[in-house]
Coordinates of C-alpha atoms and ligand atoms in Angstrom, one line a residue:
M39 CA 4.9 4.0 21.1
N40 CA 2.6 5.6 23.6
R41 CA 1.7 8.4 21.7
R42 CA 0.4 5.9 19.0
L43 CA -1.2 3.5 21.7
M44 CA -3.2 6.3 23.3
L45 CA -4.8 7.4 20.1
I46 CA -6.5 3.9 19.7
P47 CA -9.1 5.0 22.7
A48 CA -8.8 8.2 21.1
Y49 CA -10.2 7.3 18.0
V50 CA -13.0 4.2 19.8
L51 CA -14.2 7.5 21.5
A52 CA -14.4 9.5 18.3
S53 CA -16.1 6.7 16.5
A54 CA -18.3 6.6 20.0
L55 CA -19.2 9.7 19.0
L56 CA -19.7 9.9 15.4
A57 CA -22.0 6.9 16.1
Y58 CA -23.8 8.7 18.6
G59 CA -24.1 11.7 16.8
V60 CA -25.7 9.0 13.7
W61 CA -28.0 8.1 16.6
L62 CA -29.8 11.5 16.9
H63 CA -30.0 12.3 13.2
A64 CA -31.4 8.6 12.3
Y65 CA -33.8 9.1 15.1
A66 CA -34.5 12.5 14.0
G67 CA -35.5 11.4 10.9
E68 CA -37.5 8.3 11.9
L69 CA -39.6 10.9 14.4
S70 CA -40.2 12.8 11.3
R71 CA -41.4 10.0 8.9
L72 CA -43.6 8.1 12.0
A73 CA -45.1 11.6 12.8
D74 CA -45.9 12.5 9.0
R75 CA -47.5 9.3 8.4
G76 CA -49.4 9.6 12.3
Q77 CA -50.9 12.7 10.9
A78 CA -52.3 10.7 8.0
D79 CA -53.3 7.8 9.9
L80 CA -55.0 10.8 12.2
V81 CA -56.9 12.7 9.0
L82 CA -58.1 8.9 8.1
A83 CA -59.1 8.2 11.7
G84 CA -60.8 11.3 12.3
D85 CA -62.7 11.0 8.2
R86 CA -63.8 7.6 9.5
L87 CA -65.3 8.7 12.4
T88 CA -67.5 11.8 11.4
G89 CA -68.1 9.7 7.9
E90 CA -69.6 7.4 10.2
L91 CA -71.8 9.6 12.4
R92 CA -72.7 11.2 8.8
R93 CA -75.2 8.5 8.0
Y94 CA -77.1 9.0 11.3
R95 CA -77.5 12.3 11.0
E96 CA -79.0 11.6 7.4
L97 CA -81.1 9.3 9.2
A98 CA -82.1 11.7 11.7
V99 CA -82.9 14.4 9.1
L100 CA -84.6 11.7 7.0
L101 CA -87.0 10.4 9.5
A102 CA -88.3 14.0 10.3
D103 CA -89.8 14.4 7.6
H104 CA -91.9 10.7 7.6
P105 CA -95.5 11.6 7.6
A106 CA -96.3 8.7 10.0
I107 CA -93.8 10.6 12.2
L108 CA -94.9 14.2 11.6
A109 CA -98.4 13.1 12.3
R110 CA -97.2 11.7 15.7
A111 CA -95.3 15.3 16.5
E112 CA -98.5 16.9 15.8
G113 CA -100.2 14.7 18.5
E114 CA -102.5 12.6 16.2
G115 CA -101.4 9.0 14.5
D116 CA -100.3 5.9 15.6
Q117 CA -97.4 5.7 18.9
D118 CA -97.1 1.8 17.8
A119 CA -96.6 2.3 14.4
V120 CA -94.1 5.0 14.9
E121 CA -92.3 3.0 17.1
A122 CA -92.2 -0.1 15.1
L123 CA -90.3 2.2 12.4
F124 CA -88.4 3.7 14.6
L125 CA -87.1 0.4 15.7
R126 CA -86.7 -1.0 12.4
S127 CA -84.6 1.8 11.4
A128 CA -82.7 1.1 14.5
D129 CA -81.6 -2.4 13.6
K130 CA -80.8 -1.6 9.7
T131 CA -78.7 1.3 10.8
G132 CA -77.4 0.1 13.8
A133 CA -78.4 3.1 15.8
M134 CA -78.4 2.5 19.6
D135 CA -81.7 4.2 19.3
I136 CA -84.1 6.4 18.1
S137 CA -86.7 8.6 19.4
L138 CA -89.3 11.4 19.3
V139 CA -89.1 13.8 21.6
A140 CA -91.7 17.5 22.0
P141 CA -90.4 20.6 23.5
G142 CA -90.1 20.2 27.1
G143 CA -88.5 16.4 26.9
R144 CA -91.8 14.5 26.6
V145 CA -91.0 11.0 24.6
L146 CA -93.7 10.4 21.4
A147 CA -92.6 7.7 20.3
A148 CA -89.0 5.9 20.5
S149 CA -87.5 2.3 19.7
T150 CA -86.6 1.4 23.1
G151 CA -88.2 3.3 26.7
V152 CA -86.2 6.3 26.7
A153 CA -88.2 8.8 29.3
A154 CA -87.3 11.8 28.6
Y155 CA -84.8 14.6 26.7
R156 CA -84.0 17.4 28.0
A157 CA -80.8 17.7 26.8
P158 CA -79.5 21.2 25.4
Y159 CA -78.8 19.7 21.8
V160 CA -82.5 18.9 21.8
G161 CA -82.9 22.2 22.7
R162 CA -80.8 23.6 19.3
A163 CA -83.8 21.5 17.2
F164 CA -86.0 23.2 18.5
Q165 CA -84.2 26.6 17.3
G166 CA -84.9 24.4 14.0
A167 CA -81.0 23.7 13.6
L168 CA -79.6 20.6 13.9
G169 CA -78.0 19.5 17.5
F170 CA -75.3 17.6 17.9
S171 CA -73.8 16.3 21.4
H172 CA -72.1 12.9 22.7
A173 CA -72.9 12.2 26.0
V174 CA -72.8 9.1 28.9
D175 CA -76.0 7.3 29.7
A176 CA -76.8 7.8 33.3
G177 CA -78.6 4.4 33.6
Q178 CA -76.3 2.1 31.9
G179 CA -73.1 4.3 31.8
R180 CA -72.9 3.7 27.7
R181 CA -71.2 6.2 25.5
A182 CA -73.3 7.7 22.7
F183 CA -73.3 10.3 20.1
A184 CA -76.6 11.9 19.5
Y185 CA -78.1 13.6 16.4
A186 CA -81.2 16.1 17.3
A187 CA -83.4 16.8 13.9
P188 CA -86.5 19.1 14.0
V189 CA -90.0 18.1 12.3
H190 CA -91.3 21.0 10.7
A191 CA -94.9 21.5 10.5
E192 CA -96.4 24.5 8.8
G193 CA -93.7 26.8 10.3
R194 CA -93.6 25.4 13.1
I195 CA -91.6 22.7 15.2
P196 CA -94.0 20.2 17.3
A197 CA -91.3 17.6 17.8
A198 CA -87.4 16.7 17.5
V199 CA -86.1 13.0 16.1
V200 CA -83.4 11.9 18.2
V201 CA -80.9 9.6 17.2
R202 CA -78.4 8.0 19.1
I203 CA -75.0 5.8 18.3
G204 CA -73.2 4.0 20.8
T205 CA -69.4 4.9 20.8
E206 CA -68.3 0.8 20.4
R207 CA -70.3 0.8 16.7
V208 CA -67.3 3.4 15.8
E209 CA -64.6 1.8 18.0
A210 CA -65.3 -1.9 16.5
T211 CA -64.0 -0.4 13.4
W212 CA -60.7 0.4 15.1
R213 CA -60.3 -3.4 16.5
G214 CA -56.7 -4.9 15.6
D215 CA -56.1 -1.1 14.1
P216 CA -52.1 -0.6 15.2
L217 CA -52.5 3.2 15.3
T218 CA -53.5 4.6 19.1
V219 CA -55.9 7.0 18.2
F220 CA -58.3 8.8 20.9
F221 CA -60.8 11.9 20.9
T222 CA -61.0 14.2 23.6
D223 CA -63.7 16.4 24.0
D224 CA -64.0 20.5 25.6
E225 CA -63.7 18.6 29.0
N226 CA -60.5 17.0 27.8
V227 CA -61.8 13.8 28.4
V228 CA -61.6 10.6 26.1
F229 CA -64.5 9.9 24.9
V230 CA -63.7 7.1 22.3
A231 CA -60.3 5.3 21.5
S232 CA -58.9 2.5 19.5
R233 CA -57.9 1.6 23.0
E234 CA -60.4 0.3 26.2
E235 CA -57.6 1.6 28.1
L236 CA -57.6 5.1 27.3
V237 CA -61.4 5.3 27.5
L238 CA -63.4 7.6 29.7
R239 CA -59.7 9.2 31.1
R240 CA -60.0 12.3 31.7
R241 CA -56.7 14.7 31.7
T242 CA -57.4 17.5 34.1
A243 CA -57.9 15.8 37.6
G244 CA -59.8 16.5 40.7
G245 CA -62.9 18.7 40.1
G246 CA -66.6 17.2 40.0
S247 CA -67.6 15.6 36.6
P248 CA -68.3 18.3 33.6
P249 CA -71.7 18.0 32.2
G250 CA -73.1 14.7 30.4
Y251 CA -71.1 12.6 32.8
P252 CA -72.3 10.3 35.4
E253 CA -70.6 10.8 38.7
G254 CA -67.8 8.7 39.1
A255 CA -67.8 7.4 35.3
L256 CA -64.9 9.3 34.6
R257 CA -61.0 8.2 35.4
D258 CA -57.5 9.7 36.1
F259 CA -55.8 10.3 32.5
I260 CA -52.6 6.8 32.3
P261 CA -50.4 8.5 33.7
H262 CA -47.3 9.8 31.5
E263 CA -43.8 12.2 31.3
T264 CA -43.4 15.0 28.2
R265 CA -40.4 16.1 26.6
V266 CA -39.5 17.7 23.1
V267 CA -37.5 15.7 20.8
A268 CA -36.6 17.0 17.8
G269 CA -39.6 19.6 17.9
Y270 CA -42.2 16.5 19.0
E271 CA -44.2 16.3 21.8
I272 CA -42.5 12.5 23.1
W273 CA -45.1 10.9 26.0
N274 CA -43.6 8.1 28.4
L275 CA -46.4 5.7 29.2
Q276 CA -47.4 3.2 31.2
G277 CA -49.9 2.6 30.0
G278 CA -50.1 -1.0 29.8
P279 CA -49.3 -3.7 27.3
Y280 CA -51.7 -2.4 24.6
L281 CA -50.5 1.4 24.7
P282 CA -46.7 2.3 23.5
A283 CA -44.2 2.7 26.4
E284 CA -42.9 5.9 24.2
A285 CA -44.9 7.3 21.7
I286 CA -45.2 10.4 19.7
H287 CA -48.5 12.4 20.8
L288 CA -50.4 14.1 18.2
A289 CA -53.6 16.0 17.7
R290 CA -55.8 17.2 15.4
P291 CA -59.2 19.2 16.2
F292 CA -61.8 17.5 14.0
P293 CA -64.8 20.4 14.6
V294 CA -67.5 18.7 13.0
V295 CA -67.6 16.2 15.9
E296 CA -66.7 18.8 18.4
L297 CA -63.8 16.7 19.4
V298 CA -60.1 16.8 18.9
A299 CA -58.4 13.6 16.9
E300 CA -55.1 12.7 19.0
A301 CA -52.5 9.6 18.1
L302 CA -50.0 8.0 20.2
I303 CA -47.3 6.7 17.4
D304 CA -45.0 3.8 18.9
T305 CA -41.2 5.3 18.6
A306 CA -40.2 2.2 19.1
P307 CA -39.3 1.6 15.3
A308 CA -37.8 4.9 15.6
W309 CA -35.3 3.9 17.9
R310 CA -34.5 0.3 16.5
Q311 CA -33.5 2.1 13.4
A312 CA -32.0 4.4 14.7
T313 CA -29.5 2.2 16.8
L314 CA -29.4 -0.1 13.6
L315 CA -27.5 3.2 11.5
S316 CA -25.5 4.5 14.4
F317 CA -24.2 0.6 14.9
V318 CA -23.1 0.2 11.4
A319 CA -21.3 3.7 11.3
G320 CA -20.0 3.2 15.0
A321 CA -18.8 -0.3 13.1
V322 CA -17.6 1.3 9.5
A323 CA -15.8 3.7 11.2
L324 CA -13.9 1.2 13.6
G325 CA -13.3 -1.0 10.9
L326 CA -11.7 2.0 8.8
G327 CA -9.8 3.4 11.9
A328 CA -8.7 -0.7 12.2
V329 CA -7.6 -1.0 8.6
V330 CA -6.0 2.1 8.3
F331 CA -3.8 1.7 11.9
A332 CA -2.8 -1.9 10.6
L333 CA -1.7 0.1 7.3
V334 CA 0.5 2.8 9.0
E335 CA 1.7 0.4 11.7
R336 CA 2.8 -1.9 8.1
R337 CA 4.7 1.0 7.0
R338 CA 6.0 1.7 10.4
A339 CA 7.7 -1.7 10.6
L340 CA 8.8 -1.4 6.9
A341 CA 10.5 2.1 7.6
L342 CA 12.1 0.2 10.6
K343 CA 13.3 -2.9 8.3
L344 CA 14.3 -0.1 5.9
A345 CA 16.5 1.9 8.3
A346 CA 18.0 -1.1 9.3
E347 CA 19.1 -3.1 6.3
A348 CA 20.8 1.5 5.2
E349 CA 22.5 1.2 8.8
A350 CA 23.6 -2.6 7.7
N351 CA 24.9 -1.3 4.4
A352 CA 26.2 1.6 5.5
K353 CA 28.1 -0.6 8.2
L354 CA 29.5 -3.0 5.2
E355 CA 30.2 -0.2 2.8
A356 CA 32.2 1.3 5.8
R357 CA 34.1 -2.0 5.9
V358 CA 34.8 -2.8 2.6
E359 CA 35.9 0.8 2.1
E360 CA 38.7 0.3 4.6
R361 CA 39.2 -3.0 3.4
T362 CA 40.1 -1.6 -0.1
R363 CA 42.1 0.9 1.1
A364 CA 44.1 -1.4 2.9
L365 CA 44.0 -3.6 0.0
S366 CA 45.3 -0.8 -2.1
E367 CA 48.1 -0.5 0.6
A368 CA 49.0 -3.5 0.2
N369 CA 49.0 -3.3 -3.5
Q370 CA 51.0 -0.8 -3.6
Q371 CA 53.8 -1.5 -1.5
L372 CA 54.0 -4.9 -3.3
R373 CA 54.4 -2.7 -6.9
Q374 CA 56.9 -1.1 -4.8
T375 CA 58.7 -4.3 -4.1
Q376 CA 57.9 -5.3 -7.1
A377 CA 59.8 -2.6 -8.3
E378 CA 62.5 -2.9 -6.4
L379 CA 62.7 -6.8 -7.1
V380 CA 62.4 -5.8 -11.0
Q381 CA 65.6 -3.6 -10.9
A382 CA 67.7 -6.1 -8.4
G383 CA 66.9 -9.2 -10.8
K384 CA 68.1 -6.7 -13.5
L385 CA 71.2 -6.1 -11.4
S386 CA 71.8 -9.7 -11.1
A387 CA 71.2 -10.4 -14.4
L388 CA 74.0 -7.4 -15.3
G389 CA 76.2 -9.4 -13.1
Q390 CA 75.6 -12.5 -14.8
M391 CA 76.6 -11.0 -18.0
S392 CA 79.2 -8.8 -16.6
A393 CA 81.8 -11.7 -17.8
G394 CA 80.3 -11.9 -21.1
I395 CA 80.1 -8.2 -21.6
S396 CA 83.2 -7.6 -20.6
H397 CA 84.8 -10.3 -23.0
E398 CA 82.5 -8.8 -25.4
L399 CA 83.2 -5.2 -25.5
N400 CA 87.3 -6.2 -24.9
Q401 CA 87.6 -8.1 -28.2
P402 CA 86.5 -5.6 -30.2
L403 CA 88.7 -3.5 -28.5
M404 CA 92.0 -5.5 -28.9
A405 CA 90.8 -5.9 -32.8
I406 CA 90.4 -1.8 -32.8
R407 CA 94.1 -1.5 -31.4
S408 CA 95.2 -3.9 -33.9
Y409 CA 93.6 -2.4 -37.0
A410 CA 94.4 1.0 -35.9
E411 CA 97.9 -0.3 -35.5
N412 CA 98.3 -2.0 -39.0
A413 CA 96.6 1.7 -40.4
G414 CA 99.2 3.0 -39.2
L415 CA 101.8 0.5 -40.6
F416 CA 99.9 0.6 -44.0
L417 CA 99.6 4.9 -44.1
Q418 CA 103.4 4.5 -43.3
R419 CA 104.1 1.7 -46.5
E420 CA 101.3 4.3 -48.4
E421 CA 98.8 1.6 -49.4
P422 CA 96.2 4.3 -48.3
A423 CA 93.7 1.9 -49.6
R424 CA 94.6 -0.5 -47.1
A425 CA 94.7 1.7 -44.1
A426 CA 91.1 3.4 -45.0
D427 CA 90.1 -0.5 -45.2
N428 CA 91.1 -0.9 -41.6
L429 CA 89.7 2.2 -40.4
A430 CA 86.2 1.6 -41.9
R431 CA 86.6 -1.6 -40.0
I432 CA 87.1 -0.2 -36.6
S433 CA 84.4 2.1 -37.3
E434 CA 82.2 -0.6 -38.2
L435 CA 83.7 -2.3 -34.2
A436 CA 82.9 0.8 -32.4
R437 CA 79.2 0.9 -33.9
R438 CA 79.0 -2.7 -32.4
M439 CA 80.6 -1.5 -29.2
G440 CA 78.3 1.7 -29.1
R441 CA 75.2 -0.2 -29.2
I442 CA 75.9 -3.2 -26.8
I443 CA 76.8 0.0 -24.7
K444 CA 73.3 1.3 -25.2
N445 CA 71.8 -1.8 -24.8
L446 CA 73.1 -2.3 -21.6
R447 CA 72.7 1.0 -20.1
A448 CA 68.7 1.0 -21.1
F449 CA 68.7 -2.4 -19.4
A450 CA 70.3 -0.7 -16.3
R451 CA 68.2 2.0 -16.1
Q452 CA 65.7 2.1 -13.3
E453 CA 62.6 2.0 -15.7
S454 CA 59.1 3.6 -15.1
E455 CA 58.1 3.6 -19.2
A456 CA 54.4 3.4 -19.5
I457 CA 52.7 0.6 -21.3
G458 CA 53.3 1.5 -25.1
N459 CA 53.1 -0.3 -28.6
V460 CA 56.4 -2.3 -28.6
D461 CA 58.4 -4.4 -31.2
L462 CA 58.7 -8.3 -30.1
V463 CA 61.4 -9.1 -32.8
G464 CA 62.9 -5.7 -32.0
V465 CA 63.1 -7.0 -28.2
V466 CA 64.0 -10.7 -29.3
D467 CA 66.8 -8.7 -30.8
A468 CA 68.0 -6.5 -27.9
A469 CA 68.0 -9.6 -25.5
L470 CA 70.1 -12.1 -27.8
E471 CA 72.6 -8.8 -28.1
L472 CA 73.1 -8.8 -24.4
T473 CA 73.1 -12.6 -24.1
E474 CA 75.0 -13.5 -27.2
A475 CA 78.1 -14.1 -25.0
K476 CA 76.5 -16.9 -22.8
L477 CA 75.0 -18.3 -25.6
R478 CA 78.4 -18.4 -27.1
G479 CA 80.2 -19.5 -24.2
A480 CA 77.6 -22.1 -23.5
G481 CA 78.2 -23.5 -26.6
V482 CA 74.9 -23.8 -27.8
A483 CA 73.1 -23.5 -31.2
L484 CA 70.1 -20.5 -31.9
H485 CA 67.1 -21.8 -34.2
W486 CA 65.8 -17.9 -35.0
Q487 CA 64.1 -16.7 -38.1
P488 CA 62.7 -13.5 -36.8
P489 CA 59.2 -12.7 -38.8
A490 CA 59.7 -10.2 -42.2
Q491 CA 57.7 -7.5 -40.4
S492 CA 57.8 -6.4 -36.4
V493 CA 55.1 -7.6 -34.2
M494 CA 53.6 -5.1 -32.3
V495 CA 52.6 -5.8 -28.7
R496 CA 51.2 -4.1 -25.4
G497 CA 54.2 -3.5 -22.8
G498 CA 57.4 -1.8 -22.0
E499 CA 60.4 -2.1 -24.3
V500 CA 63.4 -2.6 -21.2
R501 CA 61.3 -4.8 -19.0
L502 CA 60.1 -7.0 -22.7
Q503 CA 63.7 -7.2 -23.2
Q504 CA 64.6 -8.4 -19.5
V505 CA 61.9 -11.0 -19.6
A506 CA 63.2 -12.4 -22.8
V507 CA 67.4 -12.1 -21.2
N508 CA 66.1 -14.0 -18.2
L509 CA 64.4 -16.8 -20.6
L510 CA 67.6 -16.6 -22.8
S511 CA 69.9 -17.3 -20.2
N512 CA 67.7 -19.6 -18.4
A513 CA 67.7 -22.0 -21.1
A514 CA 71.5 -21.0 -21.8
D515 CA 72.3 -22.2 -18.1
A516 CA 70.2 -25.5 -18.6
L517 CA 72.0 -26.3 -22.1
Q518 CA 76.4 -25.7 -19.8
G519 CA 77.6 -28.3 -21.0
Q520 CA 75.8 -30.1 -23.0
P521 CA 77.4 -30.9 -27.0
D522 CA 74.2 -30.3 -29.0
G523 CA 72.3 -27.8 -27.0
V524 CA 69.5 -25.7 -29.2
I525 CA 67.3 -23.1 -28.2
S526 CA 64.3 -22.2 -30.5
I527 CA 63.1 -19.0 -30.5
G528 CA 59.6 -18.5 -32.3
I529 CA 56.8 -16.1 -31.9
V530 CA 53.2 -16.5 -33.4
R531 CA 49.7 -14.6 -33.4
D532 CA 46.8 -16.5 -32.1
G533 CA 44.3 -14.1 -32.4
G534 CA 44.6 -10.6 -30.6
R535 CA 47.2 -12.3 -28.7
I536 CA 50.7 -12.6 -29.7
R537 CA 53.0 -16.1 -28.2
L538 CA 56.9 -15.5 -28.0
S539 CA 58.1 -19.3 -27.0
V540 CA 61.7 -19.6 -26.0
A541 CA 62.6 -23.4 -25.9
D542 CA 65.4 -25.5 -25.1
N543 CA 66.2 -29.6 -25.5
G544 CA 68.0 -29.3 -22.2
P545 CA 66.9 -31.8 -19.2
G546 CA 64.0 -30.3 -18.4
I547 CA 62.2 -28.1 -15.1
V548 CA 62.2 -30.3 -12.1
E549 CA 59.5 -29.2 -10.3
P550 CA 57.2 -27.0 -13.3
E551 CA 54.3 -26.0 -10.5
R552 CA 57.4 -24.4 -8.1
I553 CA 59.7 -22.4 -11.1
F554 CA 57.6 -18.9 -10.7
D555 CA 58.0 -19.0 -6.7
P556 CA 60.7 -15.9 -5.4
F557 CA 64.0 -17.5 -5.0
Y558 CA 63.7 -20.7 -6.0
S559 CA 66.1 -22.1 -7.7
T560 CA 67.9 -25.3 -8.6
K561 CA 71.2 -23.7 -9.2
E562 CA 74.0 -24.0 -7.1
V563 CA 74.3 -21.0 -4.6
G564 CA 77.5 -19.0 -4.7
H565 CA 77.7 -20.0 -8.6
S566 CA 77.1 -17.3 -10.6
E567 CA 73.7 -17.8 -11.5
G568 CA 71.0 -19.1 -8.9
M569 CA 69.0 -16.2 -6.8
G570 CA 65.4 -17.6 -8.2
L571 CA 64.2 -14.2 -8.5
G572 CA 63.8 -14.4 -12.6
L573 CA 61.4 -15.9 -13.2
S574 CA 59.1 -15.1 -10.6
I575 CA 59.7 -11.0 -11.6
S576 CA 59.2 -11.8 -15.3
Y577 CA 56.1 -13.3 -14.0
G578 CA 55.3 -9.6 -12.4
I579 CA 56.1 -8.3 -15.5
V580 CA 54.5 -10.4 -17.9
H581 CA 51.0 -9.5 -15.7
S582 CA 51.2 -6.3 -15.5
F583 CA 51.0 -6.2 -19.5
G584 CA 47.9 -8.3 -19.3
G585 CA 50.0 -11.1 -20.4
A586 CA 50.6 -14.7 -19.1
I587 CA 54.0 -16.3 -18.6
A588 CA 54.1 -20.5 -18.2
G589 CA 56.3 -22.9 -18.9
R590 CA 56.4 -27.0 -19.3
N591 CA 58.1 -29.7 -20.4
R592 CA 58.0 -30.8 -23.7
A593 CA 57.5 -34.4 -25.2
E594 CA 60.8 -34.4 -27.0
G595 CA 62.4 -33.4 -24.2
G596 CA 63.8 -29.7 -23.0
A597 CA 61.9 -27.0 -21.3
E598 CA 60.0 -24.2 -23.2
F599 CA 58.2 -20.9 -22.0
T600 CA 55.8 -19.2 -23.7
V601 CA 55.0 -15.3 -23.1
E602 CA 51.3 -14.6 -24.3
L603 CA 50.9 -10.6 -24.7
D604 CA 48.3 -8.6 -26.8
A605 CA 48.6 -7.7 -29.6
A606 CA 48.8 -3.9 -30.6
E607 CA 46.1 -2.5 -32.4
V608 CA 48.2 -0.9 -34.9
E609 CA 51.1 -2.9 -36.6
V610 CA 53.5 -0.6 -37.9
A611 CA 55.4 -2.1 -41.0
A612 CA 58.9 -2.9 -40.7
Ligands
ADP210 P1 67.5 -19.2 -11.2 O1 67.5 -18.7 -12.6 O2 67.9 -17.6 -10.4 O3 67.5 -20.2 -10.6 P2 65.2 -18.8 -12.3 O4 63.5 -18.3 -11.3 O5 64.8 -17.8 -13.4 O6 65.8 -18.2 -10.6 O7 64.5 -19.9 -12.4 C1 64.3 -21.0 -11.2 C2 64.3 -22.3 -11.9 O8 63.1 -22.8 -12.7 C3 65.1 -22.8 -12.1 O9 66.0 -22.8 -10.9 C4 65.5 -24.1 -12.8 O10 65.5 -25.1 -12.3 C5 64.1 -23.6 -13.4 N1 64.6 -23.3 -15.2 C6 64.1 -22.0 -15.6 N2 64.4 -22.2 -17.2 C7 65.0 -23.4 -17.1 C8 65.4 -24.0 -18.1 N3 65.0 -23.7 -19.1 N4 65.3 -25.9 -18.3 C9 65.1 -26.5 -16.7 N5 64.7 -25.8 -15.6 C10 64.8 -24.3 -15.8

């Protein structure tokens, strides 16, 4: 739990680091993009300046060839006409002033009242070259570029045409330009700039004014700190509202105008872009983390739930197993008890039948005795045929006795036979043989038409006999003392089931719903019958074969018991 929760701040920290990384990368990329564009803009600004100045250079060169100016240079000609020409030219081109200067600086003609020129660039014109310079006017403090073109006359240079251009003409074209650009000279003074704040600021502090600048004309440079980011020089400026607070500093020399073009490119857009990107990256990382966290939490909760369920299941299974074991033990015990009951029931039935059986065995025994005695007499009288006849009867009676005894033995045996295919007709016949004496004693008539073929069912032979004996002897009990007692036995097939019915026309069942309860008996206790076990044992036996036993009162009077059993799959012909 704690470890998982500690992951959250760690992940947030990692996301912040990622966002910072993105910021650095994006910032460097944006700086490089801005610097590239700045370089191009710088070149453009420089070209514009040189292009502007080139017009005045050509003006100076053209005027130097003018015949009136040439005449004036030679000391002849009309000064007023030349000055009028200069004035016109200056008005048309926007030059600050135009003048014709003799060697030594004396002014031969001028558009405005200029006294003298002794500047070095004018000297260059007298050497045959084109002079170029920039300077601050000592009188009015105006900044101006100046060209000096030599006036050639028969191999000499009697004078030079000087054209001066005020910087405001160039600077006017930069008004409103978002680019901060300025041009510095050899003395590190900003001579032209697109921002008024920068003009005439000097980067090198102290010392007197450099040549060309009047005393007090220069200001100190705008304070700034410099650092390098991603290979670019970044300036932190405190230059007021019209200069960027932080800017990339670019520089590029323009030898044509003897100046270095410099630009300050605002880094704010780069900063904004990088910040935006880093925010997005951070937000995406945090969002992703949140989603992953939520998923992991859900899986964990699910796993916990599953584990709890599995535990509960295991407990339940253990309990079910325990119960099953207890149940099967109880079942085992029940089976044991039932087997004991079956045996007890059998012995009880045997007890009930013993009187009849002894009679059954006594009768043929007596007959055998008299047949044997008579056979002896017949032999003495030499009537072998009749003696043989008697012997045959004896043999028949002995076989009958043997059959009875065999049935008794089988019935009394503690049975553990498996369920198999049993002939139901044979079962009924054996049961009838066992209960014959009792039925006869009760004076009961029997309706029993055995089917022509054996009817095979699933069950145990001796146990089924026990059931049949039970039903028959119950019916005989019910008919005891009734003069017209009839027991009807029937076997019918109903699909895959075989139904054996034993019906009587006795008084009927008193409480049909109780007859299968153990120890339920309506018969007198102490009477030869009446343990109340017969039907409950029969019930257990039939159900153990997958069959069913039922007892009901018939509409026409008397009781009917039916035993339903599965038919054996293979029927063997009789
Ligand atoms: P027992 O024969 O020892 O009484 P049984 O379980 O065989 O025990 O029978 C239970 C009771 O069912 C009998 O006491 C009797 O009341 C009733 N009964 C069984 N068969 C019949 C029948 N054929 N007619 C009337 N009642 C019957």
